[in-house]
Short mmCIF file of C-alpha atoms in Angstrom, two decimals:
data_model
loop_
_atom_site.label_atom_id
_atom_site.label_comp_id
_atom_site.label_asym_id
_atom_site.label_seq_id
_atom_site.Cartn_x
_atom_site.Cartn_y
_atom_site.Cartn_z
CA MET A 228 -39.51 -13.56 49.37
CA THR A 229 -40.94 -10.95 46.06
CA GLY A 230 -44.28 -12.81 45.84
CA LEU A 231 -47.97 -12.45 47.10
CA ALA A 232 -50.69 -13.69 48.17
CA GLY A 233 -52.13 -13.86 44.94
CA ALA A 234 -55.08 -15.64 43.06
CA GLY A 235 -52.54 -17.47 40.76
CA ALA A 236 -50.09 -17.17 37.82
CA ASP A 237 -50.78 -13.24 36.35
CA PRO A 238 -50.54 -14.20 32.37
CA LEU A 239 -49.58 -10.73 31.79
CA PRO A 240 -45.70 -11.26 32.44
CA LEU A 241 -45.61 -15.12 30.79
CA THR A 242 -46.76 -13.43 27.83
CA LEU A 243 -43.75 -11.22 27.98
CA VAL A 244 -41.38 -13.44 28.91
CA ALA A 245 -42.95 -15.23 26.16
CA LEU A 246 -42.11 -11.74 23.68
CA LEU A 247 -39.08 -12.02 25.13
CA ALA A 248 -38.13 -15.44 23.48
CA ALA A 249 -39.54 -14.70 20.53
CA GLY A 250 -38.25 -11.75 20.14
CA TYR A 251 -34.45 -12.57 20.76
CA LEU A 252 -34.86 -16.07 18.47
CA LEU A 253 -35.65 -13.84 15.25
CA ALA A 254 -33.51 -11.23 16.30
CA VAL A 255 -31.26 -14.92 15.97
CA THR A 256 -31.62 -15.39 12.56
CA ARG A 257 -31.35 -11.80 11.17
CA ASP A 258 -27.99 -12.15 12.34
CA ARG A 259 -26.10 -13.35 9.41
CA ARG A 260 -22.24 -13.84 11.24
CA GLY A 261 -23.96 -16.63 12.78
CA TRP A 262 -24.50 -16.58 16.51
CA ARG A 263 -23.34 -18.16 19.10
CA ARG A 264 -25.57 -21.46 20.40
CA GLY A 265 -24.73 -21.08 23.96
CA ARG A 266 -25.64 -17.38 23.86
CA SER A 267 -29.34 -18.54 22.09
CA VAL A 268 -29.53 -21.06 25.60
CA SER A 269 -28.43 -19.41 27.76
CA TRP A 270 -30.99 -16.80 26.99
CA LEU A 271 -33.88 -19.26 26.93
CA ALA A 272 -32.86 -20.93 30.24
CA GLY A 273 -33.07 -17.28 31.80
CA CYS A 274 -36.88 -17.20 30.04
CA ALA A 275 -37.56 -20.76 30.98
CA VAL A 276 -36.78 -19.82 34.69
CA LEU A 277 -38.83 -16.64 34.47
CA ALA A 278 -42.01 -18.51 32.70
CA LEU A 279 -41.07 -20.94 36.30
CA ALA A 280 -40.95 -17.88 39.15
CA PHE A 281 -44.22 -16.19 37.21
CA GLY A 282 -46.33 -19.50 36.43
CA PRO A 283 -46.11 -22.59 38.67
CA LEU A 284 -44.30 -20.07 41.90
CA ALA A 285 -46.59 -17.51 41.23
CA GLY A 286 -50.28 -19.07 43.30
CA GLY A 287 -51.87 -18.64 45.96
CA SER A 288 -49.33 -20.26 48.35
CA ALA A 289 -49.05 -17.86 51.45
CA ASP A 290 -45.66 -20.52 52.59
CA PRO A 291 -43.29 -18.05 52.49
CA ARG A 292 -40.35 -20.81 51.50
CA VAL A 293 -42.26 -20.16 47.80
CA HIS A 294 -41.64 -16.68 48.17
CA VAL A 295 -37.75 -17.19 49.00
CA ALA A 296 -37.81 -19.95 46.14
CA GLN A 297 -39.31 -16.93 44.01
CA HIS A 298 -37.08 -14.54 44.84
CA LEU A 299 -34.40 -16.73 44.42
CA LEU A 300 -35.19 -17.16 40.38
CA LEU A 301 -36.43 -14.25 39.46
CA GLY A 302 -33.65 -12.00 41.25
CA MET A 303 -30.65 -14.06 40.19
CA VAL A 304 -30.63 -17.65 38.67
CA ALA A 305 -32.68 -15.67 35.78
CA PRO A 306 -30.56 -12.33 35.29
CA LEU A 307 -27.38 -14.33 35.38
CA GLY A 308 -29.22 -16.89 32.35
CA LEU A 309 -30.09 -13.60 30.32
CA ALA A 310 -26.68 -11.86 30.94
CA LEU A 311 -25.37 -14.77 29.20
CA GLY A 312 -27.06 -14.29 25.87
CA ALA A 313 -25.89 -10.83 25.37
CA PRO A 314 -29.22 -9.45 24.01
CA VAL A 315 -27.35 -5.81 23.65
CA THR A 316 -24.71 -7.39 21.60
CA LEU A 317 -27.12 -9.16 19.69
CA LEU A 318 -29.42 -6.28 19.52
CA LEU A 319 -25.86 -3.83 17.83
CA ARG A 320 -25.66 -6.27 15.46
CA VAL A 321 -29.15 -6.65 13.89
CA ALA A 322 -30.31 -3.46 14.50
CA PRO A 323 -30.60 -0.50 11.45
CA PRO A 324 -27.72 2.15 11.87
CA PRO A 325 -30.13 4.96 14.07
CA VAL A 326 -31.14 1.63 17.11
CA ARG A 327 -28.02 0.99 17.14
CA ARG A 328 -27.03 5.03 17.30
CA ALA A 329 -29.32 4.96 19.96
CA VAL A 330 -27.96 2.22 22.38
CA THR A 331 -24.87 3.06 22.02
CA ARG A 332 -26.23 6.86 23.57
CA VAL A 333 -27.32 4.87 26.61
CA LEU A 334 -24.40 2.75 26.94
CA ARG A 335 -22.03 5.94 26.93
CA ALA A 336 -25.64 7.60 29.47
CA ARG A 337 -23.85 9.13 32.53
CA PRO A 338 -26.17 7.28 34.64
CA LEU A 339 -25.52 3.97 33.32
CA HIS A 340 -22.15 4.52 34.52
CA LEU A 341 -23.14 4.81 37.71
CA LEU A 342 -25.91 1.84 37.65
CA ALA A 343 -23.22 -0.66 35.81
CA HIS A 344 -20.72 -0.58 38.18
CA PRO A 345 -20.72 -3.79 40.11
CA ALA A 346 -20.81 -2.39 43.98
CA THR A 347 -24.20 -0.54 42.90
CA ALA A 348 -25.45 -3.13 41.30
CA ALA A 349 -25.28 -5.40 43.97
CA LEU A 350 -26.38 -2.52 46.42
CA LEU A 351 -29.21 -2.20 44.77
CA ALA A 352 -30.29 -6.04 44.15
CA THR A 353 -29.22 -6.71 48.06
CA GLY A 354 -30.20 -3.56 49.54
CA GLY A 355 -33.43 -3.16 47.54
CA LEU A 356 -34.11 -6.92 48.99
CA ALA A 357 -32.98 -6.26 52.78
CA VAL A 358 -35.14 -2.84 52.48
CA VAL A 359 -38.48 -4.79 51.58
CA LEU A 360 -37.94 -7.19 53.88
CA LEU A 361 -37.28 -5.40 57.05
CA THR A 362 -39.60 -2.54 56.29
CA PRO A 363 -43.66 -3.45 55.67
CA LEU A 364 -43.18 -2.39 52.46
CA TYR A 365 -43.52 -6.51 52.08
CA ALA A 366 -46.86 -6.21 53.61
CA ALA A 367 -47.86 -3.15 51.36
CA ALA A 368 -47.13 -5.43 47.83
CA GLU A 369 -49.34 -8.05 49.25
CA ARG A 370 -52.02 -5.34 49.16
CA ASN A 371 -51.54 -3.55 45.84
CA PRO A 372 -50.97 -5.62 43.04
CA TRP A 373 -49.25 -2.90 41.34
CA LEU A 374 -46.12 -1.71 44.08
CA HIS A 375 -46.59 -5.65 44.08
CA HIS A 376 -45.55 -6.05 40.35
CA GLY A 377 -42.59 -3.14 40.62
CA LEU A 378 -40.67 -5.14 43.15
CA HIS A 379 -41.09 -7.92 40.89
CA LEU A 380 -39.17 -5.18 38.58
CA HIS A 381 -36.66 -4.00 40.58
CA TYR A 382 -35.51 -7.37 41.14
CA LEU A 383 -35.24 -8.19 37.79
CA ALA A 384 -33.83 -5.29 36.87
CA ALA A 385 -30.96 -4.95 39.59
CA GLY A 386 -30.32 -9.09 39.36
CA TYR A 387 -29.48 -8.36 35.50
CA VAL A 388 -27.06 -5.20 35.85
CA PHE A 389 -25.29 -7.06 38.60
CA ALA A 390 -24.56 -10.22 36.39
CA TRP A 391 -23.64 -7.69 33.68
CA ALA A 392 -21.70 -5.73 35.73
CA VAL A 393 -20.33 -7.89 37.35
CA ALA A 394 -19.94 -11.29 34.00
CA GLY A 395 -22.16 -10.43 31.37
CA PRO A 396 -20.29 -10.50 27.67
CA ASP A 397 -22.14 -7.52 26.79
CA PRO A 398 -19.92 -4.38 26.48
CA ALA A 399 -20.64 -1.73 29.70
CA PRO A 400 -19.43 1.56 30.36
CA ARG A 401 -16.23 1.31 32.57
CA ARG A 402 -16.28 -2.23 33.42
CA ALA A 403 -14.36 -2.40 36.53
CA GLY A 404 -11.49 -4.81 36.57
CA PRO A 405 -11.61 -8.31 37.97
CA ALA A 406 -10.32 -7.63 41.19
CA MET A 407 -13.17 -5.34 42.16
CA ARG A 408 -15.79 -7.22 40.68
CA ALA A 409 -13.99 -10.48 42.59
CA GLY A 410 -14.27 -8.00 45.93
CA VAL A 411 -17.97 -7.07 45.23
CA LEU A 412 -19.28 -10.54 44.65
CA LEU A 413 -17.93 -11.97 47.50
CA GLY A 414 -19.05 -9.27 49.12
CA ALA A 415 -22.70 -9.53 47.89
CA ALA A 416 -23.10 -12.89 48.81
CA ALA A 417 -21.84 -11.75 52.64
CA GLY A 418 -24.68 -9.96 52.77
CA HIS A 419 -27.07 -11.97 51.04
CA ALA A 420 -25.81 -14.23 54.08
CA VAL A 421 -26.10 -12.15 56.83
CA LEU A 422 -29.83 -10.99 55.82
CA ALA A 423 -30.70 -14.86 55.30
CA LYS A 424 -29.21 -15.37 58.98
CA TYR A 425 -30.34 -12.57 60.35
CA LEU A 426 -34.16 -13.59 59.27
CA TYR A 427 -33.61 -17.01 60.83
CA ALA A 428 -32.51 -15.27 64.52
CA HIS A 429 -35.10 -12.58 64.16
CA ALA A 430 -38.32 -14.90 62.77
CA ALA A 431 -40.46 -13.77 65.15
CA THR A 432 -40.15 -10.27 65.55
CA LEU A 433 -40.12 -9.66 61.65
CA PRO A 434 -42.26 -6.56 61.12
CA PRO A 435 -45.78 -6.89 59.10
CA GLY A 436 -46.11 -9.11 56.18
CA LEU A 437 -43.76 -11.73 57.01
CA ALA A 438 -44.17 -11.67 61.37
CA ASP A 439 -47.90 -12.85 60.79
CA ARG A 440 -46.57 -16.00 59.38
CA ASP A 441 -45.54 -19.51 61.35
CA VAL A 442 -42.00 -18.96 62.10
CA ALA A 443 -40.78 -22.36 61.45
CA ALA A 444 -41.77 -21.72 58.05
CA LEU A 445 -39.90 -18.33 58.33
CA ARG A 446 -36.83 -20.26 59.16
CA SER A 447 -37.18 -22.55 56.75
CA ALA A 448 -37.85 -20.19 54.27
CA ALA A 449 -34.06 -18.50 55.02
CA ARG A 450 -32.69 -21.47 54.82
CA LEU A 451 -33.58 -21.91 51.64
CA MET A 452 -32.34 -18.67 51.47
CA TRP A 453 -29.12 -18.69 52.30
CA TYR A 454 -28.20 -22.38 50.46
CA GLY A 455 -29.97 -21.01 47.52
CA GLY A 456 -27.89 -18.14 47.37
CA ASP A 457 -24.97 -19.56 47.78
CA VAL A 458 -25.53 -21.55 44.98
CA ALA A 459 -26.64 -18.71 42.71
CA GLU A 460 -23.92 -17.28 43.22
CA LEU A 461 -21.40 -19.96 42.54
CA LEU A 462 -23.29 -19.57 39.17
CA LEU A 463 -21.92 -16.04 38.83
CA ALA A 464 -19.07 -16.37 40.05
CA ALA A 465 -18.72 -19.72 38.08
CA ALA A 466 -19.43 -17.11 34.68
CA PHE A 467 -17.05 -14.70 35.68
CA PHE A 468 -14.39 -17.05 35.98
CA ALA A 469 -14.89 -18.51 32.44
CA ALA A 470 -15.19 -14.66 31.40
CA TRP A 471 -11.95 -13.12 33.24
CA TYR A 472 -10.32 -16.85 31.35
CA GLY A 473 -11.79 -16.50 27.85
CA ARG A 474 -10.18 -12.82 28.02
CA ARG A 475 -6.90 -13.45 29.35
CA GLY A 476 -7.00 -16.14 26.84
CA ARG A 477 -7.56 -14.14 24.03
CA ARG A 478 -4.77 -11.83 24.42
CA VAL A 479 -2.75 -14.50 25.19
CA GLN A 480 -3.40 -15.74 21.80
CA ARG A 481 -4.04 -12.85 19.72
CA ALA A 482 0.14 -12.11 22.19
CA ALA A 483 1.18 -15.59 20.41
CA CYS A 484 -0.04 -15.59 16.25
CA GLY A 485 1.41 -11.66 16.46
CA LEU A 486 -2.11 -10.26 16.10
CA PRO A 487 -2.62 -6.29 17.56
CA ALA A 488 -4.28 -6.64 20.73
CA VAL A 489 -7.49 -5.01 19.46
CA SER A 490 -8.18 -8.10 17.41
CA ARG A 491 -10.05 -10.53 18.50
CA THR A 492 -9.89 -12.97 14.95
CA VAL A 493 -7.37 -14.98 14.06
CA LYS A 494 -5.18 -14.78 10.37
CA PRO A 495 -7.19 -17.78 9.06
CA SER A 496 -3.48 -17.77 6.77
CA ALA A 497 -2.90 -19.23 10.75
CA PRO A 498 -5.03 -22.48 11.16
CA GLN A 499 -2.92 -22.91 14.39
CA CYS A 500 -3.48 -20.15 16.33
CA ARG A 501 -7.35 -21.08 17.00
CA VAL A 502 -8.29 -21.03 19.61
CA THR A 503 -12.04 -21.72 21.44
CA TRP A 504 -12.47 -20.08 24.82
CA LEU A 505 -14.38 -20.89 27.71
CA HIS A 506 -16.14 -17.29 27.21
CA ASP A 507 -16.34 -17.92 23.16
CA TRP A 508 -19.12 -20.68 23.59
#
């Protein structure tokens, strides 16, 4: 439920989405080593989902189900596509040395170590949504366009960091182990489901901005939030296991080929060792 009853789609977010897509494709053309097509598809799919959330779903409807759909796309589905596009890796491959050094410093910064932890990212994503829906903040966002856009930015950023921390191919500072990431993902899914059930059970007593909506529509929106969230979290889980399988498979491949553990490639003289893993798409 991230929208407000506005006057229609705002051209500014749509313009920014178009710039994101164009900038990524321009960077791909500058990568002389060749960029994986699957990553480009993921990024463009994420941009398309953003355009849907900021375009058709950003109209003047006050139906809470529309706002739930916007939240699912903006805060859960689009961030996964963007994270799987590995934009930081692409930037490090095509940017000039000063930019690469600056990006590396950011990745090594202590605040990012905290933000990039799956538990922190999950708290910002799911906890932030709960704060908006269970306090008068939602009603305030309906009256203040800047707060409205700020909440959209928060949902997108928190969702992106969470997807990156759990399954993103981009480098992450002190990436948590698979067990930790899987546990946090399960906890976040449970928290999202609990929030949806709470909204369903207390549809008639929600804070201003939600309480004045039709109770039946609110309960329908809560069901959409529950089931739609499950689908989005299953997609993230699939990406997590694909990443885990790919990394583990490459280690097995290197060991079988007698290569150092840090190597990411296979010697051309050993074509029998060449294997494409799920995470290499």
